[in-house]
């Protein structure tokens, strides 16, 4: 039954992100995009980002399922940082605004919860937004008039 609950949690995350964020910004910025070698030639992996745009600086949001394994979460956070800094380099930017959309893990005394706490404390790099507040990210994108900027063949 634990599995079922986690599946519902994950679905809540993707539902909220789609309803409160993606549907509002999909005509303005790139959504559900795989950042890979085609976009960043020096990249040796592919990373899916929920949405990314640019107005001067790059604005990105990626959702994380905190019921995944801690290794998966850590690897994806690390990859998200790499992608953002490489994009900055490529587009001559020196800072970015990056959101992580995630819901607090259900189990408290866990590695996942430690990662969650660390991310929340370390506000320098990422803004942590709960999935049912994903509209905060959409507001930010709209208020900053972010636009598509990557040259990708549809």
Tab-separated table of N, CA and C in Angstrom:
chain	number	residue	atom	x	y	z
A	1	UNK	N	0.833	-1.202	0.000
A	1	UNK	CA	0.000	0.000	0.000
A	1	UNK	C	0.876	1.263	0.000
A	2	UNK	N	2.094	1.120	0.513
A	2	UNK	CA	3.044	2.224	0.481
A	2	UNK	C	3.317	2.651	-0.961
A	3	UNK	N	3.446	1.643	-1.820
A	3	UNK	CA	3.721	1.911	-3.231
A	3	UNK	C	2.598	2.744	-3.851
A	4	UNK	N	1.377	2.354	-3.554
A	4	UNK	CA	0.225	3.063	-4.095
A	4	UNK	C	0.241	4.523	-3.663
A	5	UNK	N	0.533	4.747	-2.404
A	5	UNK	CA	0.549	6.098	-1.875
A	5	UNK	C	1.607	6.950	-2.583
A	6	UNK	N	2.779	6.353	-2.813
A	6	UNK	CA	3.849	7.087	-3.486
A	6	UNK	C	3.481	7.397	-4.931
A	7	UNK	N	2.759	6.485	-5.561
A	7	UNK	CA	2.326	6.722	-6.939
A	7	UNK	C	1.350	7.893	-6.978
A	8	UNK	N	0.462	7.941	-6.003
A	8	UNK	CA	-0.487	9.063	-5.919
A	8	UNK	C	0.267	10.375	-5.697
A	9	UNK	N	1.253	10.345	-4.818
A	9	UNK	CA	2.086	11.528	-4.563
A	9	UNK	C	2.752	12.019	-5.850
A	10	UNK	N	3.316	11.084	-6.595
A	10	UNK	CA	4.010	11.444	-7.820
A	10	UNK	C	3.031	12.041	-8.828
A	11	UNK	N	1.830	11.452	-8.894
A	11	UNK	CA	0.823	11.960	-9.811
A	11	UNK	C	0.353	13.352	-9.411
A	12	UNK	N	0.291	13.605	-8.109
A	12	UNK	CA	-0.073	14.934	-7.618
A	12	UNK	C	0.945	15.955	-8.099
A	13	UNK	N	2.209	15.578	-8.018
A	13	UNK	CA	3.291	16.451	-8.465
A	13	UNK	C	3.143	16.780	-9.946
A	14	UNK	N	3.053	15.759	-10.786
A	14	UNK	CA	2.983	16.043	-12.227
A	14	UNK	C	1.673	16.736	-12.607
A	15	UNK	N	0.580	16.399	-11.919
A	15	UNK	CA	-0.702	17.064	-12.177
A	15	UNK	C	-0.601	18.555	-11.855
A	16	UNK	N	-0.094	18.871	-10.663
A	16	UNK	CA	0.033	20.270	-10.256
A	16	UNK	C	0.929	21.071	-11.197
A	17	UNK	N	2.061	20.470	-11.560
A	17	UNK	CA	2.994	21.168	-12.446
A	17	UNK	C	2.333	21.451	-13.792
A	18	UNK	N	1.623	20.469	-14.311
A	18	UNK	CA	0.960	20.654	-15.605
A	18	UNK	C	-0.147	21.714	-15.532
A	19	UNK	N	-1.002	21.576	-14.504
A	19	UNK	CA	-2.172	22.458	-14.399
A	19	UNK	C	-1.817	23.896	-14.027
A	20	UNK	N	-0.895	24.046	-13.072
A	20	UNK	CA	-0.639	25.366	-12.495
A	20	UNK	C	0.526	26.102	-13.149
A	21	UNK	N	1.342	25.365	-13.887
A	21	UNK	CA	2.528	25.995	-14.479
A	21	UNK	C	2.579	25.823	-15.993
A	22	UNK	N	2.739	24.584	-16.445
A	22	UNK	CA	3.002	24.329	-17.866
A	22	UNK	C	1.906	24.905	-18.768
A	23	UNK	N	0.641	24.669	-18.401
A	23	UNK	CA	-0.440	25.159	-19.256
A	23	UNK	C	-0.435	26.681	-19.386
A	24	UNK	N	0.124	27.372	-18.396
A	24	UNK	CA	0.175	28.834	-18.465
A	24	UNK	C	1.342	29.352	-19.283
A	25	UNK	N	2.409	28.573	-19.386
A	25	UNK	CA	3.626	29.124	-20.004
A	25	UNK	C	4.046	28.427	-21.302
A	26	UNK	N	3.309	27.396	-21.711
A	26	UNK	CA	3.803	26.591	-22.839
A	26	UNK	C	3.888	27.361	-24.160
A	27	UNK	N	3.176	28.482	-24.274
A	27	UNK	CA	3.303	29.278	-25.499
A	27	UNK	C	4.395	30.329	-25.403
A	28	UNK	N	4.955	30.491	-24.211
A	28	UNK	CA	5.961	31.528	-23.994
A	28	UNK	C	7.382	30.972	-23.978
A	29	UNK	N	7.569	29.855	-23.285
A	29	UNK	CA	8.923	29.319	-23.100
A	29	UNK	C	8.943	27.831	-23.452
A	30	UNK	N	10.138	27.262	-23.460
A	30	UNK	CA	10.265	25.825	-23.745
A	30	UNK	C	9.691	25.031	-22.573
A	31	UNK	N	8.895	24.019	-22.877
A	31	UNK	CA	8.359	23.174	-21.808
A	31	UNK	C	8.669	21.712	-22.110
A	32	UNK	N	8.845	20.946	-21.047
A	32	UNK	CA	9.125	19.511	-21.144
A	32	UNK	C	10.222	19.230	-22.165
A	33	UNK	N	11.340	19.886	-21.956
A	33	UNK	CA	12.411	19.835	-22.947
A	33	UNK	C	13.576	18.986	-22.451
A	34	UNK	N	14.123	18.178	-23.353
A	34	UNK	CA	15.322	17.414	-23.024
A	34	UNK	C	16.544	18.236	-23.408
A	35	UNK	N	17.340	18.566	-22.411
A	35	UNK	CA	18.599	19.262	-22.679
A	35	UNK	C	19.646	18.179	-22.898
A	36	UNK	N	20.235	18.181	-24.081
A	36	UNK	CA	21.168	17.120	-24.450
A	36	UNK	C	22.305	17.679	-25.304
A	37	UNK	N	23.073	16.779	-25.903
A	37	UNK	CA	24.227	17.147	-26.744
A	37	UNK	C	23.864	18.104	-27.873
A	38	UNK	N	22.650	17.973	-28.421
A	38	UNK	CA	22.253	18.844	-29.527
A	38	UNK	C	22.250	20.297	-29.085
A	39	UNK	N	21.870	20.517	-27.830
A	39	UNK	CA	21.788	21.874	-27.302
A	39	UNK	C	23.103	22.290	-26.655
A	40	UNK	N	23.683	21.382	-25.898
A	40	UNK	CA	24.971	21.632	-25.230
A	40	UNK	C	25.952	20.536	-25.643
A	41	UNK	N	26.758	20.797	-26.666
A	41	UNK	CA	27.648	19.759	-27.210
A	41	UNK	C	28.547	19.084	-26.163
A	42	UNK	N	28.901	19.812	-25.089
A	42	UNK	CA	29.812	19.214	-24.105
A	42	UNK	C	29.095	18.345	-23.069
A	43	UNK	N	27.792	18.172	-23.219
A	43	UNK	CA	27.018	17.413	-22.235
A	43	UNK	C	27.096	15.916	-22.530
A	44	UNK	N	27.333	15.106	-21.489
A	44	UNK	CA	27.384	13.658	-21.733
A	44	UNK	C	26.176	12.938	-21.144
A	45	UNK	N	25.094	13.686	-20.926
A	45	UNK	CA	23.838	13.084	-20.462
A	45	UNK	C	22.693	13.932	-21.001
A	46	UNK	N	21.494	13.441	-20.824
A	46	UNK	CA	20.311	14.200	-21.216
A	46	UNK	C	19.485	14.453	-19.960
A	47	UNK	N	18.954	15.646	-19.830
A	47	UNK	CA	18.153	15.972	-18.645
A	47	UNK	C	16.859	16.639	-19.073
A	48	UNK	N	15.754	16.120	-18.577
A	48	UNK	CA	14.463	16.736	-18.882
A	48	UNK	C	14.193	17.864	-17.901
A	49	UNK	N	13.822	19.017	-18.444
A	49	UNK	CA	13.493	20.180	-17.623
A	49	UNK	C	12.046	20.561	-17.923
A	50	UNK	N	11.271	20.799	-16.872
A	50	UNK	CA	9.848	21.084	-17.063
A	50	UNK	C	9.635	22.336	-17.907
A	51	UNK	N	10.388	23.399	-17.591
A	51	UNK	CA	10.301	24.577	-18.437
A	51	UNK	C	11.532	25.449	-18.278
A	52	UNK	N	11.874	26.127	-19.371
A	52	UNK	CA	13.041	27.009	-19.361
A	52	UNK	C	12.843	28.119	-20.384
A	53	UNK	N	13.202	29.321	-19.974
A	53	UNK	CA	13.094	30.471	-20.861
A	53	UNK	C	14.164	31.469	-20.488
A	54	UNK	N	14.128	32.623	-21.152
A	54	UNK	CA	15.192	33.586	-20.932
A	54	UNK	C	14.653	34.987	-21.146
A	55	UNK	N	15.011	35.882	-20.243
A	55	UNK	CA	14.844	37.306	-20.488
A	55	UNK	C	16.055	37.949	-19.846
A	56	UNK	N	17.104	38.185	-20.629
A	56	UNK	CA	18.380	38.490	-20.008
A	56	UNK	C	18.856	37.192	-19.384
A	57	UNK	N	18.530	36.960	-18.114
A	57	UNK	CA	18.989	35.707	-17.510
A	57	UNK	C	18.024	34.555	-17.765
A	58	UNK	N	18.576	33.368	-17.615
A	58	UNK	CA	17.829	32.139	-17.840
A	58	UNK	C	16.937	31.851	-16.634
A	59	UNK	N	15.721	31.437	-16.908
A	59	UNK	CA	14.750	31.074	-15.864
A	59	UNK	C	14.325	29.639	-16.140
A	60	UNK	N	14.481	28.772	-15.134
A	60	UNK	CA	14.177	27.362	-15.346
A	60	UNK	C	13.421	26.783	-14.160
A	61	UNK	N	12.655	25.727	-14.422
A	61	UNK	CA	11.999	24.987	-13.346
A	61	UNK	C	12.044	23.506	-13.669
A	62	UNK	N	12.391	22.741	-12.650
A	62	UNK	CA	12.406	21.278	-12.798
A	62	UNK	C	11.711	20.664	-11.595
A	63	UNK	N	10.835	19.709	-11.858
A	63	UNK	CA	10.157	19.044	-10.746
A	63	UNK	C	10.934	17.801	-10.327
A	64	UNK	N	10.909	17.545	-9.027
A	64	UNK	CA	11.621	16.411	-8.443
A	64	UNK	C	10.649	15.615	-7.593
A	65	UNK	N	10.633	14.308	-7.833
A	65	UNK	CA	9.830	13.427	-6.999
A	65	UNK	C	10.682	12.974	-5.822
A	66	UNK	N	10.356	13.480	-4.637
A	66	UNK	CA	11.167	13.168	-3.463
A	66	UNK	C	10.874	11.795	-2.859
A	67	UNK	N	10.051	11.011	-3.547
A	67	UNK	CA	9.889	9.625	-3.129
A	67	UNK	C	10.765	8.698	-3.977
A	68	UNK	N	11.524	9.284	-4.892
A	68	UNK	CA	12.502	8.496	-5.658
A	68	UNK	C	13.668	8.146	-4.735
A	69	UNK	N	14.622	7.396	-5.227
A	69	UNK	CA	15.778	7.084	-4.380
A	69	UNK	C	16.618	8.347	-4.193
A	70	UNK	N	17.320	8.404	-3.072
A	70	UNK	CA	18.142	9.579	-2.799
A	70	UNK	C	19.226	9.742	-3.874
A	71	UNK	N	19.740	8.615	-4.391
A	71	UNK	CA	20.755	8.692	-5.459
A	71	UNK	C	20.201	9.398	-6.695
A	72	UNK	N	18.964	9.039	-7.058
A	72	UNK	CA	18.318	9.652	-8.225
A	72	UNK	C	18.132	11.145	-8.008
A	73	UNK	N	17.654	11.515	-6.835
A	73	UNK	CA	17.425	12.924	-6.530
A	73	UNK	C	18.744	13.700	-6.598
A	74	UNK	N	19.770	13.168	-5.925
A	74	UNK	CA	21.066	13.858	-5.908
A	74	UNK	C	21.666	13.977	-7.298
A	75	UNK	N	21.565	12.910	-8.071
A	75	UNK	CA	22.115	12.940	-9.433
A	75	UNK	C	21.404	13.999	-10.274
A	76	UNK	N	20.086	14.064	-10.146
A	76	UNK	CA	19.334	15.026	-10.948
A	76	UNK	C	19.562	16.473	-10.518
A	77	UNK	N	19.749	16.699	-9.231
A	77	UNK	CA	20.068	18.054	-8.759
A	77	UNK	C	21.425	18.463	-9.329
A	78	UNK	N	22.378	17.554	-9.241
A	78	UNK	CA	23.724	17.791	-9.748
A	78	UNK	C	23.675	18.094	-11.251
A	79	UNK	N	22.922	17.295	-11.986
A	79	UNK	CA	22.806	17.484	-13.443
A	79	UNK	C	22.101	18.797	-13.781
A	80	UNK	N	21.115	19.143	-12.996
A	80	UNK	CA	20.389	20.408	-13.191
A	80	UNK	C	21.367	21.579	-13.053
A	81	UNK	N	22.206	21.535	-12.022
A	81	UNK	CA	23.223	22.578	-11.823
A	81	UNK	C	24.184	22.654	-13.001
A	82	UNK	N	24.641	21.498	-13.479
A	82	UNK	CA	25.581	21.463	-14.604
A	82	UNK	C	24.943	22.075	-15.848
A	83	UNK	N	23.715	21.656	-16.159
A	83	UNK	CA	23.013	22.169	-17.333
A	83	UNK	C	22.858	23.694	-17.246
A	84	UNK	N	22.457	24.177	-16.073
A	84	UNK	CA	22.258	25.616	-15.924
A	84	UNK	C	23.559	26.392	-16.091
A	85	UNK	N	24.640	25.890	-15.500
A	85	UNK	CA	25.887	26.643	-15.626
A	85	UNK	C	26.438	26.575	-17.048
A	86	UNK	N	26.247	25.442	-17.735
A	86	UNK	CA	26.693	25.342	-19.132
A	86	UNK	C	25.854	26.245	-20.043
A	87	UNK	N	24.567	26.348	-19.780
A	87	UNK	CA	23.721	27.248	-20.568
A	87	UNK	C	24.137	28.695	-20.341
A	88	UNK	N	24.428	29.031	-19.090
A	88	UNK	CA	24.926	30.367	-18.769
A	88	UNK	C	26.171	30.701	-19.580
A	89	UNK	N	27.106	29.752	-19.586
A	89	UNK	CA	28.341	29.914	-20.339
A	89	UNK	C	28.047	30.153	-21.817
A	90	UNK	N	27.209	29.285	-22.372
A	90	UNK	CA	26.912	29.342	-23.799
A	90	UNK	C	26.227	30.648	-24.195
A	91	UNK	N	25.413	31.200	-23.295
A	91	UNK	CA	24.659	32.406	-23.640
A	91	UNK	C	25.211	33.654	-22.954
A	92	UNK	N	26.432	33.541	-22.429
A	92	UNK	CA	27.111	34.689	-21.856
A	92	UNK	C	26.397	35.318	-20.672
A	93	UNK	N	25.752	34.510	-19.874
A	93	UNK	CA	25.045	35.006	-18.688
A	93	UNK	C	25.865	34.686	-17.451
A	94	UNK	N	25.713	35.486	-16.406
A	94	UNK	CA	26.447	35.124	-15.186
A	94	UNK	C	25.546	34.692	-14.039
A	95	UNK	N	24.249	34.770	-14.209
A	95	UNK	CA	23.396	34.164	-13.183
A	95	UNK	C	22.096	33.672	-13.808
A	96	UNK	N	21.395	32.860	-13.064
A	96	UNK	CA	20.131	32.306	-13.530
A	96	UNK	C	19.161	32.261	-12.363
A	97	UNK	N	17.901	32.087	-12.684
A	97	UNK	CA	16.874	31.880	-11.664
A	97	UNK	C	16.374	30.462	-11.867
A	98	UNK	N	16.587	29.613	-10.865
A	98	UNK	CA	16.215	28.212	-11.025
A	98	UNK	C	15.278	27.775	-9.906
A	99	UNK	N	14.182	27.175	-10.302
A	99	UNK	CA	13.210	26.641	-9.350
A	99	UNK	C	13.300	25.127	-9.308
A	100	UNK	N	13.124	24.590	-8.112
A	100	UNK	CA	12.898	23.160	-7.963
A	100	UNK	C	11.483	23.028	-7.422
A	101	UNK	N	10.667	22.288	-8.155
A	101	UNK	CA	9.294	22.061	-7.708
A	101	UNK	C	9.242	20.673	-7.088
A	102	UNK	N	8.904	20.627	-5.809
A	102	UNK	CA	8.934	19.348	-5.104
A	102	UNK	C	8.061	19.425	-3.866
A	103	UNK	N	7.584	18.287	-3.449
A	103	UNK	CA	6.805	18.204	-2.217
A	103	UNK	C	7.629	17.496	-1.158
A	104	UNK	N	7.482	17.976	0.056
A	104	UNK	CA	8.239	17.428	1.180
A	104	UNK	C	8.081	15.905	1.234
A	105	UNK	N	9.197	15.190	1.389
A	105	UNK	CA	9.086	13.723	1.445
A	105	UNK	C	8.245	13.266	2.637
A	106	UNK	N	7.543	12.163	2.447
A	106	UNK	CA	6.620	11.680	3.470
A	106	UNK	C	7.358	11.166	4.704
A	107	UNK	N	8.443	10.406	4.457
A	107	UNK	CA	9.218	9.876	5.583
A	107	UNK	C	10.244	10.917	6.019
A	108	UNK	N	10.242	11.199	7.335
A	108	UNK	CA	11.102	12.275	7.828
A	108	UNK	C	12.549	11.851	8.090
A	109	UNK	N	12.764	10.762	8.797
A	109	UNK	CA	14.139	10.407	9.187
A	109	UNK	C	14.857	9.695	8.048
A	110	UNK	N	14.950	10.354	6.898
A	110	UNK	CA	15.537	9.680	5.739
A	110	UNK	C	16.541	10.587	5.049
A	111	UNK	N	17.327	9.972	4.191
A	111	UNK	CA	18.288	10.705	3.369
A	111	UNK	C	17.542	11.736	2.501
A	112	UNK	N	16.397	11.338	1.959
A	112	UNK	CA	15.621	12.251	1.116
A	112	UNK	C	15.212	13.502	1.882
A	113	UNK	N	14.825	13.304	3.129
A	113	UNK	CA	14.418	14.441	3.943
A	113	UNK	C	15.615	15.348	4.218
A	114	UNK	N	16.792	14.747	4.423
A	114	UNK	CA	18.016	15.538	4.615
A	114	UNK	C	18.329	16.385	3.386
A	115	UNK	N	18.178	15.789	2.211
A	115	UNK	CA	18.421	16.531	0.963
A	115	UNK	C	17.430	17.688	0.875
A	116	UNK	N	16.176	17.395	1.188
A	116	UNK	CA	15.103	18.406	1.167
A	116	UNK	C	15.452	19.590	2.081
A	117	UNK	N	15.846	19.276	3.302
A	117	UNK	CA	16.191	20.314	4.280
A	117	UNK	C	17.379	21.148	3.800
A	118	UNK	N	18.398	20.472	3.260
A	118	UNK	CA	19.587	21.162	2.766
A	118	UNK	C	19.226	22.118	1.639
A	119	UNK	N	18.394	21.655	0.718
A	119	UNK	CA	17.969	22.496	-0.402
A	119	UNK	C	17.217	23.723	0.095
A	120	UNK	N	16.344	23.505	1.074
A	120	UNK	CA	15.547	24.623	1.585
A	120	UNK	C	16.428	25.669	2.272
A	121	UNK	N	17.459	25.212	2.957
A	121	UNK	CA	18.361	26.138	3.655
A	121	UNK	C	19.262	26.882	2.677
A	122	UNK	N	19.667	26.169	1.630
A	122	UNK	CA	20.621	26.720	0.681
A	122	UNK	C	19.885	27.497	-0.413
A	123	UNK	N	19.358	28.665	-0.064
A	123	UNK	CA	18.494	29.412	-0.986
A	123	UNK	C	19.265	30.088	-2.114
A	124	UNK	N	20.586	30.062	-2.045
A	124	UNK	CA	21.396	30.734	-3.055
A	124	UNK	C	21.087	30.225	-4.455
A	125	UNK	N	21.007	28.913	-4.573
A	125	UNK	CA	21.012	28.316	-5.892
A	125	UNK	C	19.624	28.073	-6.476
A	126	UNK	N	18.746	27.553	-5.650
A	126	UNK	CA	17.420	27.169	-6.134
A	126	UNK	C	16.336	27.739	-5.241
A	127	UNK	N	15.222	28.082	-5.849
A	127	UNK	CA	14.021	28.384	-5.079
A	127	UNK	C	13.189	27.112	-5.031
A	128	UNK	N	12.863	26.646	-3.825
A	128	UNK	CA	12.046	25.444	-3.690
A	128	UNK	C	10.585	25.859	-3.619
A	129	UNK	N	9.779	25.268	-4.489
A	129	UNK	CA	8.359	25.591	-4.539
A	129	UNK	C	7.583	24.281	-4.435
A	130	UNK	N	6.595	24.240	-3.543
A	130	UNK	CA	5.741	23.042	-3.447
A	130	UNK	C	4.850	22.954	-4.680
A	131	UNK	N	4.513	21.730	-5.061
A	131	UNK	CA	3.824	21.555	-6.347
A	131	UNK	C	2.479	22.274	-6.410
A	132	UNK	N	1.767	22.356	-5.274
A	132	UNK	CA	0.470	23.041	-5.348
A	132	UNK	C	0.623	24.561	-5.376
A	133	UNK	N	1.877	25.023	-5.334
A	133	UNK	CA	2.132	26.457	-5.499
A	133	UNK	C	2.915	26.728	-6.785
A	134	UNK	N	2.838	25.799	-7.727
A	134	UNK	CA	3.569	25.930	-8.993
A	134	UNK	C	3.222	27.210	-9.743
A	135	UNK	N	2.051	27.758	-9.452
A	135	UNK	CA	1.648	29.009	-10.100
A	135	UNK	C	2.605	30.160	-9.782
A	136	UNK	N	3.334	30.055	-8.648
A	136	UNK	CA	4.346	31.062	-8.301
A	136	UNK	C	5.394	31.146	-9.412
A	137	UNK	N	5.768	29.987	-9.944
A	137	UNK	CA	6.760	29.938	-11.012
A	137	UNK	C	6.182	30.552	-12.286
A	138	UNK	N	4.935	30.214	-12.591
A	138	UNK	CA	4.276	30.778	-13.772
A	138	UNK	C	4.199	32.304	-13.657
A	139	UNK	N	3.858	32.796	-12.461
A	139	UNK	CA	3.811	34.250	-12.239
A	139	UNK	C	5.163	34.877	-12.536
A	140	UNK	N	6.207	34.244	-12.023
A	140	UNK	CA	7.563	34.778	-12.191
A	140	UNK	C	7.928	34.840	-13.678
A	141	UNK	N	7.609	33.782	-14.398
A	141	UNK	CA	7.916	33.709	-15.833
A	141	UNK	C	7.162	34.799	-16.588
A	142	UNK	N	5.877	34.976	-16.255
A	142	UNK	CA	5.069	35.999	-16.921
A	142	UNK	C	5.551	37.403	-16.561
A	143	UNK	N	5.795	37.637	-15.274
A	143	UNK	CA	6.226	38.972	-14.834
A	143	UNK	C	7.566	39.369	-15.421
A	144	UNK	N	8.416	38.375	-15.697
A	144	UNK	CA	9.734	38.661	-16.251
A	144	UNK	C	9.781	38.500	-17.765
A	145	UNK	N	8.615	38.255	-18.327
A	145	UNK	CA	8.491	38.180	-19.787
A	145	UNK	C	9.533	37.242	-20.417
A	146	UNK	N	9.716	36.088	-19.793
A	146	UNK	CA	10.675	35.111	-20.317
A	146	UNK	C	10.178	34.555	-21.646
A	147	UNK	N	11.124	34.215	-22.502
A	147	UNK	CA	10.786	33.713	-23.828
A	147	UNK	C	11.642	32.521	-24.204
A	148	UNK	N	11.232	31.862	-25.300
A	148	UNK	CA	12.033	30.754	-25.817
A	148	UNK	C	13.339	31.323	-26.351
A	149	UNK	N	14.407	30.560	-26.254
A	149	UNK	CA	15.699	31.057	-26.712
A	149	UNK	C	16.588	29.971	-27.300
A	150	UNK	N	16.194	28.729	-27.152
A	150	UNK	CA	17.015	27.627	-27.657
A	150	UNK	C	16.610	27.310	-29.088
A	151	UNK	N	17.610	27.037	-29.889
A	151	UNK	CA	17.364	26.704	-31.278
A	151	UNK	C	17.156	25.206	-31.395
A	152	UNK	N	15.897	24.793	-31.321
A	152	UNK	CA	15.628	23.354	-31.395
A	152	UNK	C	14.651	23.056	-32.502
A	153	UNK	N	15.003	22.061	-33.299
A	153	UNK	CA	14.101	21.621	-34.368
A	153	UNK	C	12.917	20.911	-33.705
A	154	UNK	N	11.746	21.390	-33.975
A	154	UNK	CA	10.544	20.763	-33.396
A	154	UNK	C	10.317	19.404	-34.029
